[in-house]
PDB file of C-alpha atoms and ligand atoms in Angstrom:
ATOM      1  CA  MET I   1    -112.986 163.548 -56.183  1.00 79.00           C
ATOM      2  CA  LEU I   2    -109.662 161.679 -56.161  1.00 92.00           C
ATOM      3  CA  ASP I   3    -110.248 160.386 -52.607  1.00 94.00           C
ATOM      4  CA  GLU I   4    -113.549 158.834 -53.674  1.00 95.00           C
ATOM      5  CA  LEU I   5    -111.979 157.347 -56.788  1.00 97.00           C
ATOM      6  CA  VAL I   6    -109.121 155.820 -54.749  1.00 98.00           C
ATOM      7  CA  LYS I   7    -111.581 154.335 -52.246  1.00 98.00           C
ATOM      8  CA  ASN I   8    -113.620 152.765 -55.072  1.00 98.00           C
ATOM      9  CA  LEU I   9    -110.536 151.498 -56.907  1.00 98.00           C
ATOM     10  CA  VAL I  10    -109.358 149.709 -53.753  1.00 98.00           C
ATOM     11  CA  LEU I  11    -112.864 148.249 -53.221  1.00 98.00           C
ATOM     12  CA  VAL I  12    -112.925 146.933 -56.787  1.00 98.00           C
ATOM     13  CA  LYS I  13    -109.407 145.484 -56.442  1.00 98.00           C
ATOM     14  CA  GLN I  14    -110.214 143.736 -53.151  1.00 97.00           C
ATOM     15  CA  ASP I  15    -113.430 142.250 -54.524  1.00 98.00           C
ATOM     16  CA  PHE I  16    -111.746 141.182 -57.768  1.00 98.00           C
ATOM     17  CA  ALA I  17    -108.740 139.595 -56.022  1.00 97.00           C
ATOM     18  CA  LYS I  18    -110.992 137.687 -53.611  1.00 96.00           C
ATOM     19  CA  ASN I  19    -113.077 136.165 -56.414  1.00 96.00           C
ATOM     20  CA  TYR I  20    -110.538 135.809 -59.239  1.00 97.00           C
ATOM     21  CA  VAL I  21    -110.496 132.240 -60.578  1.00 96.00           C
ATOM     22  CA  GLY I  22    -108.226 132.749 -63.579  1.00 96.00           C
ATOM     23  CA  SER I  23    -104.611 131.652 -63.740  1.00 95.00           C
ATOM     24  CA  ALA I  24    -102.906 134.538 -65.533  1.00 97.00           C
ATOM     25  CA  HIS I  25     -99.491 135.594 -64.265  1.00 96.00           C
ATOM     26  CA  ILE I  26    -100.678 139.192 -63.826  1.00 97.00           C
ATOM     27  CA  GLN I  27    -104.069 140.828 -64.025  1.00 98.00           C
ATOM     28  CA  GLU I  28    -105.606 144.239 -63.479  1.00 98.00           C
ATOM     29  CA  VAL I  29    -108.864 146.078 -63.841  1.00 98.00           C
ATOM     30  CA  ILE I  30    -110.003 149.314 -65.493  1.00 98.00           C
ATOM     31  CA  PRO I  31    -113.635 150.497 -65.169  1.00 98.00           C
ATOM     32  CA  ALA I  32    -115.449 150.027 -68.493  1.00 98.00           C
ATOM     33  CA  SER I  33    -117.115 153.432 -68.381  1.00 97.00           C
ATOM     34  CA  VAL I  34    -117.286 156.704 -66.477  1.00 97.00           C
ATOM     35  CA  SER I  35    -119.543 156.547 -63.403  1.00 97.00           C
ATOM     36  CA  LYS I  36    -120.104 158.423 -60.177  1.00 95.00           C
ATOM     37  CA  GLN I  37    -117.660 155.991 -58.520  1.00 96.00           C
ATOM     38  CA  PHE I  38    -115.061 156.655 -61.242  1.00 97.00           C
ATOM     39  CA  PRO I  39    -115.573 160.291 -62.262  1.00 95.00           C
ATOM     40  CA  ILE I  40    -112.780 160.714 -64.787  1.00 95.00           C
ATOM     41  CA  GLY I  41    -112.939 162.200 -68.289  1.00 96.00           C
ATOM     42  CA  ALA I  42    -114.269 159.748 -70.889  1.00 98.00           C
ATOM     43  CA  HIS I  43    -111.358 160.623 -73.174  1.00 98.00           C
ATOM     44  CA  HIS I  44    -108.800 159.833 -70.459  1.00 98.00           C
ATOM     45  CA  LEU I  45    -110.525 156.559 -69.613  1.00 98.00           C
ATOM     46  CA  ALA I  46    -110.466 155.570 -73.303  1.00 98.00           C
ATOM     47  CA  MET I  47    -106.720 156.311 -73.357  1.00 98.00           C
ATOM     48  CA  LEU I  48    -106.070 154.089 -70.333  1.00 98.00           C
ATOM     49  CA  HIS I  49    -107.836 151.235 -72.139  1.00 98.00           C
ATOM     50  CA  ASP I  50    -105.809 152.072 -75.237  1.00 98.00           C
ATOM     51  CA  PHE I  51    -102.580 151.738 -73.216  1.00 98.00           C
ATOM     52  CA  ALA I  52    -103.634 148.256 -72.044  1.00 98.00           C
ATOM     53  CA  GLN I  53    -104.893 147.154 -75.467  1.00 98.00           C
ATOM     54  CA  LYS I  54    -101.703 148.244 -77.254  1.00 98.00           C
ATOM     55  CA  ASN I  55     -99.446 146.712 -74.587  1.00 98.00           C
ATOM     56  CA  PRO I  56     -98.279 143.182 -75.507  1.00 97.00           C
ATOM     57  CA  ILE I  57     -97.839 142.165 -71.854  1.00 98.00           C
ATOM     58  CA  TYR I  58    -101.632 141.627 -71.868  1.00 98.00           C
ATOM     59  CA  PHE I  59    -102.879 138.636 -73.873  1.00 98.00           C
ATOM     60  CA  ASN I  60    -106.540 138.596 -72.867  1.00 98.00           C
ATOM     61  CA  SER I  61    -109.331 140.908 -71.735  1.00 98.00           C
ATOM     62  CA  PHE I  62    -112.987 140.506 -70.800  1.00 98.00           C
ATOM     63  CA  GLU I  63    -115.737 142.488 -69.138  1.00 98.00           C
ATOM     64  CA  GLN I  64    -116.904 141.622 -65.655  1.00 98.00           C
ATOM     65  CA  GLU I  65    -119.088 143.282 -63.056  1.00 98.00           C
ATOM     66  CA  ILE I  66    -116.968 143.819 -59.935  1.00 98.00           C
ATOM     67  CA  ALA I  67    -118.382 145.322 -56.727  1.00 97.00           C
ATOM     68  CA  GLY I  68    -121.374 146.514 -58.796  1.00 96.00           C
ATOM     69  CA  ILE I  69    -119.220 148.245 -61.422  1.00 97.00           C
ATOM     70  CA  LEU I  70    -118.750 147.057 -64.996  1.00 98.00           C
ATOM     71  CA  CYS I  71    -115.004 146.706 -65.537  1.00 98.00           C
ATOM     72  CA  THR I  72    -112.577 145.376 -68.126  1.00 98.00           C
ATOM     73  CA  VAL I  73    -110.172 142.782 -66.765  1.00 98.00           C
ATOM     74  CA  TYR I  74    -106.776 142.603 -68.495  1.00 98.00           C
ATOM     75  CA  GLU I  75    -104.746 139.408 -68.096  1.00 98.00           C
ATOM     76  CA  GLY I  76    -101.074 139.195 -68.986  1.00 98.00           C
ATOM     77  CA  ASP I  77     -97.606 137.809 -68.447  1.00 97.00           C
ATOM     78  CA  ILE I  78     -94.455 139.753 -67.542  1.00 96.00           C
ATOM     79  CA  ASN I  79     -92.093 136.811 -66.932  1.00 93.00           C
ATOM     80  CA  GLU I  80     -89.861 137.488 -69.911  1.00 91.00           C
ATOM     81  CA  TYR I  81     -89.627 141.222 -69.140  1.00 94.00           C
ATOM     82  CA  TRP I  82     -88.988 140.532 -65.457  1.00 91.00           C
ATOM     83  CA  LEU I  83     -86.074 138.236 -66.358  1.00 90.00           C
ATOM     84  CA  ASN I  84     -84.570 140.822 -68.698  1.00 90.00           C
ATOM     85  CA  SER I  85     -84.885 143.582 -66.110  1.00 90.00           C
ATOM     86  CA  ILE I  86     -82.714 141.746 -63.547  1.00 88.00           C
ATOM     87  CA  LYS I  87     -79.814 141.208 -65.940  1.00 89.00           C
ATOM     88  CA  HIS I  88     -78.313 144.661 -65.451  1.00 89.00           C
ATOM     89  CA  GLY I  89     -75.465 145.204 -62.996  1.00 84.00           C
ATOM     90  CA  SER I  90     -76.960 148.378 -61.569  1.00 86.00           C
ATOM     91  CA  SER I  91     -80.588 147.243 -61.533  1.00 87.00           C
ATOM     92  CA  CYS I  92     -82.158 148.522 -58.310  1.00 81.00           C
ATOM     93  CA  GLN I  93     -85.479 146.663 -58.659  1.00 89.00           C
ATOM     94  CA  PRO I  94     -86.965 144.177 -61.163  1.00 93.00           C
ATOM     95  CA  PHE I  95     -89.935 145.036 -63.372  1.00 95.00           C
ATOM     96  CA  TYR I  96     -93.304 144.895 -61.659  1.00 95.00           C
ATOM     97  CA  PRO I  97     -95.998 147.326 -62.778  1.00 97.00           C
ATOM     98  CA  THR I  98     -98.255 149.620 -60.821  1.00 97.00           C
ATOM     99  CA  TRP I  99    -101.901 149.216 -61.931  1.00 98.00           C
ATOM    100  CA  ILE I 100    -102.730 151.547 -64.843  1.00 98.00           C
ATOM    101  CA  MET I 101    -105.603 153.120 -62.840  1.00 98.00           C
ATOM    102  CA  SER I 102    -103.188 153.710 -59.940  1.00 98.00           C
ATOM    103  CA  ALA I 103    -100.689 155.360 -62.309  1.00 98.00           C
ATOM    104  CA  TYR I 104    -103.509 157.630 -63.504  1.00 98.00           C
ATOM    105  CA  VAL I 105    -104.426 158.593 -59.922  1.00 98.00           C
ATOM    106  CA  MET I 106    -100.799 159.463 -59.123  1.00 98.00           C
ATOM    107  CA  ALA I 107    -100.326 161.522 -62.276  1.00 98.00           C
ATOM    108  CA  SER I 108    -103.600 163.330 -61.422  1.00 98.00           C
ATOM    109  CA  ILE I 109    -102.230 164.146 -57.955  1.00 98.00           C
ATOM    110  CA  ALA I 110     -99.025 165.438 -59.599  1.00 98.00           C
ATOM    111  CA  LYS I 111    -101.140 167.704 -61.792  1.00 98.00           C
ATOM    112  CA  LYS I 112    -103.273 168.870 -58.857  1.00 97.00           C
ATOM    113  CA  LEU I 113    -100.111 169.757 -56.916  1.00 98.00           C
ATOM    114  CA  GLY I 114     -99.066 172.003 -59.810  1.00 98.00           C
ATOM    115  CA  TYR I 115     -96.057 170.093 -61.133  1.00 98.00           C
ATOM    116  CA  LYS I 116     -95.043 170.758 -64.732  1.00 98.00           C
ATOM    117  CA  GLU I 117     -92.893 167.711 -65.387  1.00 98.00           C
ATOM    118  CA  LEU I 118     -93.130 164.066 -64.364  1.00 98.00           C
ATOM    119  CA  VAL I 119     -89.931 161.996 -64.306  1.00 98.00           C
ATOM    120  CA  ASP I 120     -90.455 158.268 -63.830  1.00 98.00           C
ATOM    121  CA  ILE I 121     -87.221 156.661 -62.607  1.00 97.00           C
ATOM    122  CA  GLY I 122     -87.298 152.936 -63.373  1.00 96.00           C
ATOM    123  CA  SER I 123     -90.367 153.252 -65.556  1.00 98.00           C
ATOM    124  CA  GLY I 124     -91.000 149.635 -66.624  1.00 97.00           C
ATOM    125  CA  ASP I 125     -93.524 149.746 -69.482  1.00 98.00           C
ATOM    126  CA  GLY I 126     -93.928 153.522 -69.033  1.00 98.00           C
ATOM    127  CA  ARG I 127     -97.441 153.635 -67.582  1.00 98.00           C
ATOM    128  CA  ILE I 128     -96.835 156.441 -65.040  1.00 98.00           C
ATOM    129  CA  ALA I 129     -95.120 158.606 -67.680  1.00 98.00           C
ATOM    130  CA  PHE I 130     -97.939 157.787 -70.137  1.00 98.00           C
ATOM    131  CA  CYS I 131    -100.544 158.970 -67.625  1.00 98.00           C
ATOM    132  CA  GLY I 132     -98.575 162.176 -66.991  1.00 98.00           C
ATOM    133  CA  LYS I 133     -98.504 162.829 -70.724  1.00 98.00           C
ATOM    134  CA  ILE I 134    -102.260 162.368 -71.242  1.00 98.00           C
ATOM    135  CA  LEU I 135    -102.861 164.769 -68.336  1.00 98.00           C
ATOM    136  CA  GLY I 136    -100.760 167.464 -70.019  1.00 98.00           C
ATOM    137  CA  LEU I 137     -97.515 167.158 -68.044  1.00 98.00           C
ATOM    138  CA  ILE I 138     -94.131 166.874 -69.751  1.00 98.00           C
ATOM    139  CA  SER I 139     -93.145 163.271 -69.092  1.00 98.00           C
ATOM    140  CA  HIS I 140     -89.713 161.663 -69.019  1.00 98.00           C
ATOM    141  CA  SER I 141     -89.441 157.909 -68.715  1.00 98.00           C
ATOM    142  CA  ILE I 142     -86.053 156.546 -67.585  1.00 98.00           C
ATOM    143  CA  GLU I 143     -85.599 152.772 -67.780  1.00 97.00           C
ATOM    144  CA  ILE I 144     -82.401 150.694 -67.694  1.00 96.00           C
ATOM    145  CA  ASP I 145     -83.697 147.699 -69.640  1.00 97.00           C
ATOM    146  CA  ASP I 146     -83.565 147.949 -73.443  1.00 96.00           C
ATOM    147  CA  VAL I 147     -86.346 145.386 -73.973  1.00 97.00           C
ATOM    148  CA  LEU I 148     -88.690 147.398 -71.757  1.00 97.00           C
ATOM    149  CA  VAL I 149     -87.716 150.620 -73.526  1.00 98.00           C
ATOM    150  CA  GLU I 150     -88.509 148.988 -76.889  1.00 98.00           C
ATOM    151  CA  LEU I 151     -91.868 148.048 -75.412  1.00 98.00           C
ATOM    152  CA  GLN I 152     -92.398 151.675 -74.306  1.00 98.00           C
ATOM    153  CA  GLU I 153     -91.507 152.966 -77.762  1.00 98.00           C
ATOM    154  CA  ARG I 154     -93.966 150.550 -79.318  1.00 98.00           C
ATOM    155  CA  ILE I 155     -96.754 151.677 -76.964  1.00 98.00           C
ATOM    156  CA  SER I 156     -95.831 155.327 -77.413  1.00 98.00           C
ATOM    157  CA  LYS I 157     -96.182 154.978 -81.188  1.00 98.00           C
ATOM    158  CA  ALA I 158     -99.347 152.875 -81.104  1.00 98.00           C
ATOM    159  CA  THR I 159    -101.123 155.229 -78.668  1.00 98.00           C
ATOM    160  CA  ASN I 160     -99.726 158.375 -80.293  1.00 98.00           C
ATOM    161  CA  GLN I 161     -98.515 159.656 -76.905  1.00 98.00           C
ATOM    162  CA  ASN I 162     -94.864 160.552 -76.661  1.00 97.00           C
ATOM    163  CA  PHE I 163     -93.897 160.116 -73.026  1.00 98.00           C
ATOM    164  CA  ASN I 164     -90.152 160.299 -73.875  1.00 97.00           C
ATOM    165  CA  PRO I 165     -88.829 156.777 -73.198  1.00 98.00           C
ATOM    166  CA  LYS I 166     -85.085 156.806 -72.525  1.00 98.00           C
ATOM    167  CA  CYS I 167     -82.901 153.726 -72.179  1.00 98.00           C
ATOM    168  CA  LYS I 168     -80.595 154.925 -69.392  1.00 97.00           C
ATOM    169  CA  ASP I 169     -79.195 153.821 -66.086  1.00 96.00           C
ATOM    170  CA  ALA I 170     -80.887 156.292 -63.731  1.00 96.00           C
ATOM    171  CA  LEU I 171     -77.785 156.208 -61.496  1.00 95.00           C
ATOM    172  CA  ASP I 172     -75.627 157.653 -64.315  1.00 95.00           C
ATOM    173  CA  PHE I 173     -78.104 159.943 -66.001  1.00 97.00           C
ATOM    174  CA  ASP I 174     -77.470 163.695 -66.134  1.00 96.00           C
ATOM    175  CA  TYR I 175     -80.837 165.227 -65.176  1.00 97.00           C
ATOM    176  CA  SER I 176     -79.705 168.778 -65.955  1.00 97.00           C
ATOM    177  CA  GLN I 177     -80.161 168.001 -69.674  1.00 96.00           C
ATOM    178  CA  LEU I 178     -83.935 167.698 -69.131  1.00 97.00           C
ATOM    179  CA  GLN I 179     -84.117 171.440 -68.304  1.00 97.00           C
ATOM    180  CA  LEU I 180     -86.581 170.778 -65.503  1.00 98.00           C
ATOM    181  CA  THR I 181     -88.410 173.663 -63.810  1.00 97.00           C
ATOM    182  CA  HIS I 182     -91.047 172.132 -61.507  1.00 98.00           C
ATOM    183  CA  PRO I 183     -90.676 168.327 -61.607  1.00 98.00           C
ATOM    184  CA  LEU I 184     -92.119 165.413 -59.679  1.00 98.00           C
ATOM    185  CA  PHE I 185     -89.861 162.341 -59.630  1.00 98.00           C
ATOM    186  CA  PHE I 186     -91.303 158.836 -59.123  1.00 98.00           C
ATOM    187  CA  ILE I 187     -88.850 156.314 -57.667  1.00 96.00           C
ATOM    188  CA  GLY I 188     -89.699 152.871 -59.066  1.00 87.00           C
ATOM    189  CA  GLY I 189     -88.485 150.659 -56.257  1.00 87.00           C
ATOM    190  CA  LEU I 190     -89.148 149.686 -52.650  1.00 89.00           C
ATOM    191  CA  ALA I 191     -86.622 151.096 -50.148  1.00 88.00           C
ATOM    192  CA  GLN I 192     -85.707 147.606 -48.903  1.00 84.00           C
ATOM    193  CA  MET I 193     -85.093 146.210 -52.405  1.00 83.00           C
ATOM    194  CA  GLY I 194     -82.719 148.777 -53.922  1.00 85.00           C
ATOM    195  CA  GLY I 195     -85.068 151.759 -54.255  1.00 89.00           C
ATOM    196  CA  ASP I 196     -83.089 153.493 -51.485  1.00 92.00           C
ATOM    197  CA  ILE I 197     -79.938 153.457 -53.682  1.00 93.00           C
ATOM    198  CA  LEU I 198     -81.934 154.919 -56.572  1.00 94.00           C
ATOM    199  CA  ALA I 199     -83.514 157.576 -54.337  1.00 95.00           C
ATOM    200  CA  THR I 200     -80.269 158.652 -52.623  1.00 96.00           C
ATOM    201  CA  ASN I 201     -78.533 159.014 -55.978  1.00 95.00           C
ATOM    202  CA  ILE I 202     -81.386 161.054 -57.513  1.00 96.00           C
ATOM    203  CA  ILE I 203     -81.693 163.358 -54.480  1.00 97.00           C
ATOM    204  CA  ASP I 204     -77.943 164.095 -54.580  1.00 97.00           C
ATOM    205  CA  LYS I 205     -78.219 164.859 -58.285  1.00 97.00           C
ATOM    206  CA  ILE I 206     -81.236 167.146 -57.796  1.00 97.00           C
ATOM    207  CA  ASN I 207     -79.349 168.995 -55.040  1.00 96.00           C
ATOM    208  CA  ALA I 208     -76.422 169.480 -57.428  1.00 96.00           C
ATOM    209  CA  ILE I 209     -78.586 171.293 -60.025  1.00 96.00           C
ATOM    210  CA  SER I 210     -78.829 174.945 -59.047  1.00 92.00           C
ATOM    211  CA  ASN I 211     -82.262 176.259 -58.072  1.00 93.00           C
ATOM    212  CA  LEU I 212     -84.058 172.972 -58.718  1.00 96.00           C
ATOM    213  CA  SER I 213     -84.614 171.288 -55.364  1.00 96.00           C
ATOM    214  CA  HIS I 214     -86.996 173.906 -53.907  1.00 95.00           C
ATOM    215  CA  ASN I 215     -89.355 173.258 -56.855  1.00 97.00           C
ATOM    216  CA  THR I 216     -89.035 169.482 -56.812  1.00 98.00           C
ATOM    217  CA  GLY I 217     -91.127 166.650 -55.395  1.00 98.00           C
ATOM    218  CA  ILE I 218     -90.335 162.946 -55.019  1.00 97.00           C
ATOM    219  CA  VAL I 219     -92.786 160.048 -54.795  1.00 98.00           C
ATOM    220  CA  PHE I 220     -91.669 156.839 -53.081  1.00 97.00           C
ATOM    221  CA  ALA I 221     -93.321 153.443 -53.482  1.00 95.00           C
ATOM    222  CA  GLY I 222     -93.485 151.886 -50.026  1.00 94.00           C
ATOM    223  CA  THR I 223     -94.673 148.732 -48.358  1.00 90.00           C
ATOM    224  CA  TYR I 224     -96.375 147.794 -45.105  1.00 83.00           C
ATOM    225  CA  SER I 225     -95.902 144.098 -45.793  1.00 76.00           C
ATOM    226  CA  LYS I 226     -94.318 142.182 -42.923  1.00 67.00           C
ATOM    227  CA  LYS I 227     -92.705 140.038 -45.634  1.00 61.00           C
ATOM    228  CA  GLN I 228     -90.202 142.876 -46.153  1.00 54.00           C
ATOM    229  CA  LEU I 229     -87.511 142.148 -43.601  1.00 52.00           C
ATOM    230  CA  SER I 230     -87.295 145.603 -42.173  1.00 56.00           C
ATOM    231  CA  SER I 231     -87.517 146.803 -38.615  1.00 57.00           C
ATOM    232  CA  ASN I 232     -88.879 150.148 -39.756  1.00 69.00           C
ATOM    233  CA  LEU I 233     -91.982 150.167 -41.952  1.00 76.00           C
ATOM    234  CA  ASP I 234     -92.889 153.791 -41.081  1.00 85.00           C
ATOM    235  CA  ASN I 235     -93.788 155.716 -44.213  1.00 89.00           C
ATOM    236  CA  GLY I 236     -93.673 152.460 -46.119  1.00 89.00           C
ATOM    237  CA  GLY I 237     -89.996 151.933 -45.199  1.00 91.00           C
ATOM    238  CA  TRP I 238     -88.833 155.399 -46.306  1.00 94.00           C
ATOM    239  CA  SER I 239     -88.703 157.177 -42.914  1.00 93.00           C
ATOM    240  CA  SER I 240     -84.943 157.258 -42.485  1.00 93.00           C
ATOM    241  CA  LEU I 241     -84.324 158.631 -45.975  1.00 95.00           C
ATOM    242  CA  ILE I 242     -87.122 161.218 -45.557  1.00 96.00           C
ATOM    243  CA  GLU I 243     -85.547 162.327 -42.258  1.00 95.00           C
ATOM    244  CA  LYS I 244     -81.993 162.299 -43.590  1.00 95.00           C
ATOM    245  CA  TYR I 245     -82.862 164.634 -46.472  1.00 96.00           C
ATOM    246  CA  ASN I 246     -85.379 166.661 -44.450  1.00 96.00           C
ATOM    247  CA  LEU I 247     -88.207 166.053 -46.948  1.00 97.00           C
ATOM    248  CA  ASN I 248     -91.793 167.124 -46.232  1.00 97.00           C
ATOM    249  CA  ILE I 249     -94.574 164.576 -46.670  1.00 97.00           C
ATOM    250  CA  VAL I 250     -97.359 166.168 -48.708  1.00 97.00           C
ATOM    251  CA  ASP I 251     -99.679 163.190 -49.235  1.00 96.00           C
ATOM    252  CA  THR I 252     -99.787 159.400 -48.943  1.00 97.00           C
ATOM    253  CA  VAL I 253    -102.097 157.348 -51.113  1.00 97.00           C
ATOM    254  CA  SER I 254    -102.473 153.556 -51.025  1.00 97.00           C
ATOM    255  CA  LEU I 255    -103.107 152.024 -54.436  1.00 97.00           C
ATOM    256  CA  PRO I 256    -103.293 148.616 -56.140  1.00 98.00           C
ATOM    257  CA  THR I 257    -100.150 147.281 -57.828  1.00 97.00           C
ATOM    258  CA  VAL I 258     -99.335 143.979 -59.494  1.00 96.00           C
ATOM    259  CA  TRP I 259     -97.107 142.968 -56.571  1.00 93.00           C
ATOM    260  CA  THR I 260     -99.848 143.470 -53.954  1.00 94.00           C
ATOM    261  CA  PHE I 261    -102.560 141.686 -55.964  1.00 95.00           C
ATOM    262  CA  ASP I 262    -102.816 138.777 -53.528  1.00 91.00           C
ATOM    263  CA  GLN I 263    -102.429 140.919 -50.407  1.00 92.00           C
ATOM    264  CA  THR I 264    -105.147 142.653 -48.436  1.00 92.00           C
ATOM    265  CA  ILE I 265    -103.028 145.794 -48.233  1.00 92.00           C
ATOM    266  CA  GLU I 266    -102.152 148.087 -51.126  1.00 96.00           C
ATOM    267  CA  THR I 267     -98.931 149.906 -52.008  1.00 95.00           C
ATOM    268  CA  PRO I 268     -98.492 153.252 -50.195  1.00 95.00           C
ATOM    269  CA  TYR I 269     -97.105 155.996 -52.428  1.00 97.00           C
ATOM    270  CA  ILE I 270     -95.559 158.798 -50.370  1.00 97.00           C
ATOM    271  CA  PHE I 271     -95.547 162.240 -52.021  1.00 98.00           C
ATOM    272  CA  THR I 272     -92.771 164.428 -50.607  1.00 97.00           C
ATOM    273  CA  LYS I 273     -91.080 167.706 -51.418  1.00 98.00           C
ATOM    274  CA  PHE I 274     -87.813 169.355 -50.448  1.00 95.00           C
ATOM    275  CA  ASN I 275     -87.886 171.797 -47.555  1.00 89.00           C
TER     276      ASN I 275
HETATM  277  C1  SAM B 301     -90.908 147.966 -59.799  1.00 58.47           C
HETATM  278  S1  SAM B 301     -90.580 148.407 -61.506  1.00 58.47           S
HETATM  279  C2  SAM B 301     -91.563 149.875 -61.582  1.00 58.47           C
HETATM  280  C3  SAM B 301     -92.103 150.164 -62.952  1.00 58.47           C
HETATM  281  C4  SAM B 301     -92.985 151.405 -63.068  1.00 58.47           C
HETATM  282  N1  SAM B 301     -92.387 152.579 -62.458  1.00 58.47           N
HETATM  283  C5  SAM B 301     -94.337 151.159 -62.482  1.00 58.47           C
HETATM  284  O1  SAM B 301     -94.595 151.622 -61.362  1.00 58.47           O
HETATM  285  O2  SAM B 301     -95.168 150.497 -63.149  1.00 58.47           O
HETATM  286  C6  SAM B 301     -88.914 149.017 -61.393  1.00 58.47           C
HETATM  287  C7  SAM B 301     -88.245 149.300 -62.754  1.00 58.47           C
HETATM  288  O3  SAM B 301     -87.015 149.993 -62.503  1.00 58.47           O
HETATM  289  C8  SAM B 301     -86.070 149.595 -63.488  1.00 58.47           C
HETATM  290  N2  SAM B 301     -84.731 149.905 -62.951  1.00 58.47           N
HETATM  291  C9  SAM B 301     -84.081 149.288 -61.940  1.00 58.47           C
HETATM  292  N3  SAM B 301     -82.870 149.849 -61.725  1.00 58.47           N
HETATM  293  C10 SAM B 301     -82.763 150.883 -62.617  1.00 58.47           C
HETATM  294  C11 SAM B 301     -81.752 151.843 -62.884  1.00 58.47           C
HETATM  295  N4  SAM B 301     -80.583 151.858 -62.211  1.00 58.47           N
HETATM  296  N5  SAM B 301     -81.979 152.760 -63.855  1.00 58.47           N
HETATM  297  C12 SAM B 301     -83.141 152.763 -64.561  1.00 58.47           C
HETATM  298  N6  SAM B 301     -84.128 151.847 -64.359  1.00 58.47           N
HETATM  299  C13 SAM B 301     -83.947 150.923 -63.400  1.00 58.47           C
HETATM  300  C14 SAM B 301     -86.347 148.108 -63.663  1.00 58.47           C
HETATM  301  O4  SAM B 301     -85.822 147.611 -64.881  1.00 58.47           O
HETATM  302  C15 SAM B 301     -87.874 148.078 -63.569  1.00 58.47           C
HETATM  303  O5  SAM B 301     -88.469 148.157 -64.845  1.00 58.47           O
END
């Protein structure tokens, strides 16, 4: 079911990006209703729309048929948030969001794999943690930028979904206080742009908590874009770190993100677990 949904989401994104004539800074699409191409619970779909509607980064929305599917297009602007997010000394990656539908797919995979907790490291406006919460996982949302955390708190209140926003530098945070049992960590940054620093730090911290690593998974956002000046794009640029820490790759799923909107390739998310 998820494979089909991913295939259709990518088709819709490609068709939308090819024909988009608007001028919004960012834009994304959520199907307007449940269909055989998008077989998700009506209640969950309504909550994804709720997240977009209650999120002030979007200033406009309209319905449009895309690749034969009626969708809602959300248009927005993240300039101000982006600028704030780069002001911090230990920022490992500026704010760019994953598409809300992509966040929902990844949280669904986390659930299918049996994880109990979802920890989004560098969570931006909190969409991955939000999706984990609506799917019944315990979510933790770690973000360094106070303006983004205020935004998360506002969305959390307006949607009535507490996905636990925390204004913390992920490099300093003590993860043992979360009392995790079976967590999946999402690393919010490309390896070549500072995500590797974030990932190395988190892995060392997980290894330092007794009995946690064997129950833990990590998801890396990768890239296959030649624009990233890297000689090694295997596993989206994460190969050397995966080898160094002897992680097992469980799944790779390529999904639309704001930063790949004008590219013909999507963002690969690599699901791994400790050996
Ligand atoms: C590319 S965005 C990803 C946002 C979100 N995870 C998503 O996929 O939509 C990366 C986020 O990581 C945050 N960040 C960067 N360095 C951080 C750090 N050391 N601790 C916590 N958050 C950090 C940035 O402020 C930014 O919001």
